[in-house]
CSV table of C-alpha atoms in Angstrom, one decimal:
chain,number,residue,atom,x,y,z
M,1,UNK,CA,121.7,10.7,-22.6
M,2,UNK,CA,120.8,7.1,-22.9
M,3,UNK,CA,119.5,5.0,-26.0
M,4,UNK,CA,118.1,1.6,-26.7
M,5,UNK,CA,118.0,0.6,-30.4
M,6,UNK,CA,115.9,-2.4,-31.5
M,7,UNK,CA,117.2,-3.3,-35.0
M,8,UNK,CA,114.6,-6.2,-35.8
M,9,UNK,CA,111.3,-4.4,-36.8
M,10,UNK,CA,109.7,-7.7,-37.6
M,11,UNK,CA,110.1,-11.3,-37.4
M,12,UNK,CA,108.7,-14.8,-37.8
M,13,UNK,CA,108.7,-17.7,-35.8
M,14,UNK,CA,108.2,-21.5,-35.5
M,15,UNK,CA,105.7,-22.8,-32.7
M,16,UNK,CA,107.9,-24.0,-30.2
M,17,UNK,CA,111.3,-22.9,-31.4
M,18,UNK,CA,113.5,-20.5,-29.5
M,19,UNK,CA,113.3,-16.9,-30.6
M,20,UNK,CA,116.4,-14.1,-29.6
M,21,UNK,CA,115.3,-10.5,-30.2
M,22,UNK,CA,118.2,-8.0,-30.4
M,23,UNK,CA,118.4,-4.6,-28.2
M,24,UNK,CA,121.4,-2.5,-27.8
M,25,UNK,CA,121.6,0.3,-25.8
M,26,UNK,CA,123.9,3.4,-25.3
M,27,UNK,CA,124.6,5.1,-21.7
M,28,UNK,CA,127.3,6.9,-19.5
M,29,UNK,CA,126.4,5.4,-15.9
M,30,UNK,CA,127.4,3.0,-14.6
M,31,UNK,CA,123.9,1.7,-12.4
M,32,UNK,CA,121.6,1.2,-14.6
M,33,UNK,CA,117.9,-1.0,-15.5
M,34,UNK,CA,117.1,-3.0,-18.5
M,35,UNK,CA,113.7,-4.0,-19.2
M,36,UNK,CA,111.5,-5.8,-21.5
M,37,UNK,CA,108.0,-5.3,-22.1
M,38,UNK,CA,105.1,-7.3,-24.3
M,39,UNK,CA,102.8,-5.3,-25.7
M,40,UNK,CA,99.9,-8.3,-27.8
M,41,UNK,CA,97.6,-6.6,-30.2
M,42,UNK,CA,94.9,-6.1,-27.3
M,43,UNK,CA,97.5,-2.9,-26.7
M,44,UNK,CA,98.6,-3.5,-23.2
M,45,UNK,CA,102.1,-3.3,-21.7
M,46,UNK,CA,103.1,-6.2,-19.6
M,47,UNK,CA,106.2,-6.3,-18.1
M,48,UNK,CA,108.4,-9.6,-18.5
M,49,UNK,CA,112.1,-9.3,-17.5
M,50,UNK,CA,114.5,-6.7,-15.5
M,51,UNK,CA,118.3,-7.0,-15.2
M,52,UNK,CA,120.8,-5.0,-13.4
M,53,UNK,CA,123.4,-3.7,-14.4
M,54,UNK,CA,125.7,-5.0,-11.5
M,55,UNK,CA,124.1,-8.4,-11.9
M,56,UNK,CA,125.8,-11.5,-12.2
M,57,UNK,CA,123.8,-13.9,-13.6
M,58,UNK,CA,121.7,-13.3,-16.9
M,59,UNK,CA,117.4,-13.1,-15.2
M,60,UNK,CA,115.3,-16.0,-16.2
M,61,UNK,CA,111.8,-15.5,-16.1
M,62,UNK,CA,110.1,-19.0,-16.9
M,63,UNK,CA,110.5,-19.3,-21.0
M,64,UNK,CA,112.3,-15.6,-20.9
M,65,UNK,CA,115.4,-14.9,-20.5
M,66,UNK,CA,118.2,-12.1,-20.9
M,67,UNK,CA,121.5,-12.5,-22.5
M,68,UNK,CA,123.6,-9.8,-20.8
M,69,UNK,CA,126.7,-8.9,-22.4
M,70,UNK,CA,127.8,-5.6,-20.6
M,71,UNK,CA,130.9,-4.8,-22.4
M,72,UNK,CA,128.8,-5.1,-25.8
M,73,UNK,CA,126.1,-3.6,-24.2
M,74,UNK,CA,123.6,-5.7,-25.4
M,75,UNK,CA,120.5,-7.2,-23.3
M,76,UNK,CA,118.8,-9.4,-25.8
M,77,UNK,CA,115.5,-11.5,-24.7
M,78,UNK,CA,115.5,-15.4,-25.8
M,79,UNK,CA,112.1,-16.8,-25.8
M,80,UNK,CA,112.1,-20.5,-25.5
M,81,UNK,CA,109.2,-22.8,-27.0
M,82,UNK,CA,107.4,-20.0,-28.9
M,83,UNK,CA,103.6,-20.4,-28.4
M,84,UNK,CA,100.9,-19.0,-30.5
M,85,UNK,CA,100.6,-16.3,-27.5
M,86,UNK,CA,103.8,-14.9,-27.7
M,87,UNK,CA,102.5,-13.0,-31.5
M,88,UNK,CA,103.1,-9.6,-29.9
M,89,UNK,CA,105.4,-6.3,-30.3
M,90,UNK,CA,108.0,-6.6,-27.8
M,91,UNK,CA,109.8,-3.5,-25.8
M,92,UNK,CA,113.2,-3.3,-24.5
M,93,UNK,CA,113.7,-0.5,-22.1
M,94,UNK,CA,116.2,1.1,-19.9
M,95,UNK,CA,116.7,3.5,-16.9
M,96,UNK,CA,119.4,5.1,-15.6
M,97,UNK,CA,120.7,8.1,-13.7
M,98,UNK,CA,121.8,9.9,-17.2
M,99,UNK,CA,117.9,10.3,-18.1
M,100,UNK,CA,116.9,10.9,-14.1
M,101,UNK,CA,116.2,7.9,-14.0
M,102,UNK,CA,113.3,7.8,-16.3
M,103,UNK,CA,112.4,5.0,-19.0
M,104,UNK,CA,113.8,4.7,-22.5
M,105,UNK,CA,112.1,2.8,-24.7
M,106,UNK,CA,113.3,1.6,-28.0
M,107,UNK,CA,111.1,1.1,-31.3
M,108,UNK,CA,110.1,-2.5,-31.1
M,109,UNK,CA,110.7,-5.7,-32.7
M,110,UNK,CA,107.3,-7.4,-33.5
M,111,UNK,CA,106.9,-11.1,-33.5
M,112,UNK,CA,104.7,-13.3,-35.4
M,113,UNK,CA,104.2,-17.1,-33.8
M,114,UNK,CA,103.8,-19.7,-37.2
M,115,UNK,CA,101.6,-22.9,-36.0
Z,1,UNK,CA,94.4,-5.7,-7.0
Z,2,UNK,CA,93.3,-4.0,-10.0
Z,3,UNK,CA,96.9,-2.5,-10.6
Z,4,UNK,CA,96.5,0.5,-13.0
Z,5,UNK,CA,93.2,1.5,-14.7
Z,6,UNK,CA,92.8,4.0,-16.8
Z,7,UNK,CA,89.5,6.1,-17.9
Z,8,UNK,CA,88.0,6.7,-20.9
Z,9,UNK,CA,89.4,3.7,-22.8
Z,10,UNK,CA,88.4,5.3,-26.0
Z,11,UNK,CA,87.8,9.2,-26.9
Z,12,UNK,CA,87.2,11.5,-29.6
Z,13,UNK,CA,87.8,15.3,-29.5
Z,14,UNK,CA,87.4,18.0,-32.2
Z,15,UNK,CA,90.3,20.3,-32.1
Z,16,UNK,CA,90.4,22.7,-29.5
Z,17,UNK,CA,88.8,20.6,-27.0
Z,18,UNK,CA,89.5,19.9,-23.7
Z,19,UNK,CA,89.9,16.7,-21.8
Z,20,UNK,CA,90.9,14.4,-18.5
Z,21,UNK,CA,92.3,11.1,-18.4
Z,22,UNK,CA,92.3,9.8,-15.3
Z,23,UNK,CA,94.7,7.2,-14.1
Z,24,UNK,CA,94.4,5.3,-10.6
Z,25,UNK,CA,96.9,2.5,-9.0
Z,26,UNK,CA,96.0,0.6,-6.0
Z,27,UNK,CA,99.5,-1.0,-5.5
Z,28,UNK,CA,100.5,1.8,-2.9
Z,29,UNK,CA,103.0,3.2,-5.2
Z,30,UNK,CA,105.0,6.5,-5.0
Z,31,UNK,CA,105.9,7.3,-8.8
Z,32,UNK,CA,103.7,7.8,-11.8
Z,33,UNK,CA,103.9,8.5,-15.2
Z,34,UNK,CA,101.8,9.3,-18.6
Z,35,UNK,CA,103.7,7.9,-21.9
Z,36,UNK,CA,102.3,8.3,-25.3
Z,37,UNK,CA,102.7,5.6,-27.9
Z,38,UNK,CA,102.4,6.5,-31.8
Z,39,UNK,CA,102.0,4.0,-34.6
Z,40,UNK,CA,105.1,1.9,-34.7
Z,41,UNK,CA,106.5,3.8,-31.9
Z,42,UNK,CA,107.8,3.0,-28.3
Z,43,UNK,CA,106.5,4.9,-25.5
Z,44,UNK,CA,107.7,8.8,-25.5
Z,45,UNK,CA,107.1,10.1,-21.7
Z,46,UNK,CA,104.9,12.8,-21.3
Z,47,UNK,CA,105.1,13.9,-17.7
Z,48,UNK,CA,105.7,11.8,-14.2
Z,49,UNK,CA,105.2,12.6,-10.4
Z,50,UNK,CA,107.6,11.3,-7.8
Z,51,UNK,CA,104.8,11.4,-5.3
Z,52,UNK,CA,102.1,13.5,-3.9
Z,53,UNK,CA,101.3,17.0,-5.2
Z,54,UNK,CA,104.7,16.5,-6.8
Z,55,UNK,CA,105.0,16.5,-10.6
Z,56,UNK,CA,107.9,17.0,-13.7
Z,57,UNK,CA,108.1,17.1,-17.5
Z,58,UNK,CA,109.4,14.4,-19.4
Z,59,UNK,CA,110.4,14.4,-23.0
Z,60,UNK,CA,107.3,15.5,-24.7
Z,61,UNK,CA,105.4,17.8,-22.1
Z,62,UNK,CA,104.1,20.3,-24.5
Z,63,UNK,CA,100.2,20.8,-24.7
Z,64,UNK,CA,99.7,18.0,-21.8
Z,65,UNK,CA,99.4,19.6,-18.1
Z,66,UNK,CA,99.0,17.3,-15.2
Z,67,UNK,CA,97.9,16.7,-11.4
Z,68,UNK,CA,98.5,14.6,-8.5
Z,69,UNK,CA,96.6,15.5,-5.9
Z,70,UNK,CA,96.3,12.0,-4.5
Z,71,UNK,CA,98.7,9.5,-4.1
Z,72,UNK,CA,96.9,6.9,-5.9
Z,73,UNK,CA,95.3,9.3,-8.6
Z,74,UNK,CA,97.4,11.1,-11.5
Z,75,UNK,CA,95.3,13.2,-14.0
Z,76,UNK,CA,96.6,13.9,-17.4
Z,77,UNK,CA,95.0,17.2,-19.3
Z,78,UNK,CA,94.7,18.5,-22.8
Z,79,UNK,CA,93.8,22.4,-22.6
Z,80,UNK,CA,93.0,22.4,-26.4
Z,81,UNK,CA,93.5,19.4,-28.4
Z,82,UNK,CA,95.9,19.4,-31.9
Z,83,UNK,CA,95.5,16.3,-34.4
Z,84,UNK,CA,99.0,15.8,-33.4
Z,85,UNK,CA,97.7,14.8,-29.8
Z,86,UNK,CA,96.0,11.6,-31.2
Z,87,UNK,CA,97.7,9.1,-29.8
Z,88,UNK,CA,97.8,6.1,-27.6
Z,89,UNK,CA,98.1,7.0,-24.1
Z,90,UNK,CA,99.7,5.0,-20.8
Z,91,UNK,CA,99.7,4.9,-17.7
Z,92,UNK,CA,102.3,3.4,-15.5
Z,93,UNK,CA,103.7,3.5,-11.4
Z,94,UNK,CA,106.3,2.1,-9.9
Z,95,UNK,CA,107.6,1.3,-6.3
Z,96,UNK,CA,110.7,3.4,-6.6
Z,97,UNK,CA,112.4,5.1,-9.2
Z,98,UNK,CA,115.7,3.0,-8.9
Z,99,UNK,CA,116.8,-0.9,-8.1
Z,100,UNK,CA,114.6,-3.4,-8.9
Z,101,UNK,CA,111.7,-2.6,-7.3
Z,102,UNK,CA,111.6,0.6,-10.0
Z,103,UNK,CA,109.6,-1.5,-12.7
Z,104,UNK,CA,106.7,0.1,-13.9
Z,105,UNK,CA,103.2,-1.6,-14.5
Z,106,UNK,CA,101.3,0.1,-17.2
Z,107,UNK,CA,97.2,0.4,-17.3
Z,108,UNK,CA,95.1,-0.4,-20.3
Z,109,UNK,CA,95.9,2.7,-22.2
Z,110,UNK,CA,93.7,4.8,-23.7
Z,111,UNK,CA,93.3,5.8,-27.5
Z,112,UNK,CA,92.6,9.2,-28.1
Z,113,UNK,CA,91.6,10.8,-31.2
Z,114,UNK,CA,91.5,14.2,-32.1
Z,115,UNK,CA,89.8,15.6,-35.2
């Protein structure tokens, strides 16, 4: 079985600071997808980030990125220069071969942009 | 490109009704899926497809049947609708099921509530 644990329900941030949100996960393979999703209060899912679980380098995706620490299994997003726009409940996700390959979600972490 | 679009946005039932939600992608892709998403949850899967006429149960498939009769279609059907049934519900698809082509993009969603 695989599980992704978000243990920030709720935070605040400063316009154009940097924000880390925490996710954790638990699985027995060795291949494996991480994921993050947005999801802003218009209710839609939009994808930001993926990492690999044999990748070297930690994915950038303009102001995301992932900290990847395998051996801590931990896949934390960093979101650089907060904007107003970023106010939004944010998923992490995996998949794996343990689950058949099907998507995990954890609970959420939402964050809340300060002008 | 439209991606994923779902139909009805928005529906009420009284319990014991029936209904269709109907999710199209026009990305070409071979995997589908129906989440739900509760208050303060993350996404729960209902049921995916792994391609035409092709179709399994994912962690919460009770009450919830589905089709794929077309590749680009996946229908998602509530026999007789509970209260418990009201929910947010999601669409995704994906390219593949593993690497990183696997990411799912999600539709609209559509909120559902049953009375």
């Amino acid at each position: 079985a695989q599980k992704i644990t978000q243990t920030q329900p709720g935070m605040f941030v400063q316009e154009k600071e940097a924000v880390t949100l925490d996710c954790t996960y638990d699985t027995s393979d060795q291949s494996y997808g991480l994921f993050w999703y947005k999801q802003p209060s218009s209710g839609e899912m939009i994808f930001l980030i993926y990492q690999g679980s044999y990748d070297e380098q930690n994915a950038t995706e303009g102001r995301y990125s992932l900290n990847f620490q395998k051996a801590r299994k931990s896949a934390n997003l960093v979101i650089s220069a907060s904007q107003l726009g970023d106010s939004a409940m944010y998923f992490c996700a995996m998949r794996g071969r343990a689950a058949g390959n099907k998507l995990t979600f954890g609970g959420g972490t939402r964050v809340l942009v300060k002008p | 490109n439209a991606g994923v679009t779902q139909t009805p946005k928005f529906r009420v039932l009284k319990t014991g009704q029936s209904m269709t939600l109907l999710c199209a992608q026009d990305m070409n892709h071979e995997y589908m899926y129906w989440y739900r998403q509760d208050p303060g949850m993350g996404l729960r899967l209902i049921h995916y497809s792994v391609g035409e006429g092709t179709t399994a149960k994912g962690e919460v498939p009770d009450g919830y049947n589905v089709s794929r009769l077309k590749k680009q279609n996946f229908l998602l059907g509530l026999e007789s609708a509970a209260p418990s049934q009201t929910s947010v519900y999601f669409c995704a698809s994906s390219l593949t099921r593993t690497g990183r082509t696997d990411t799912q993009y999600f539709g609209p969603g559509t909120r559902l509530t049953v009375l």
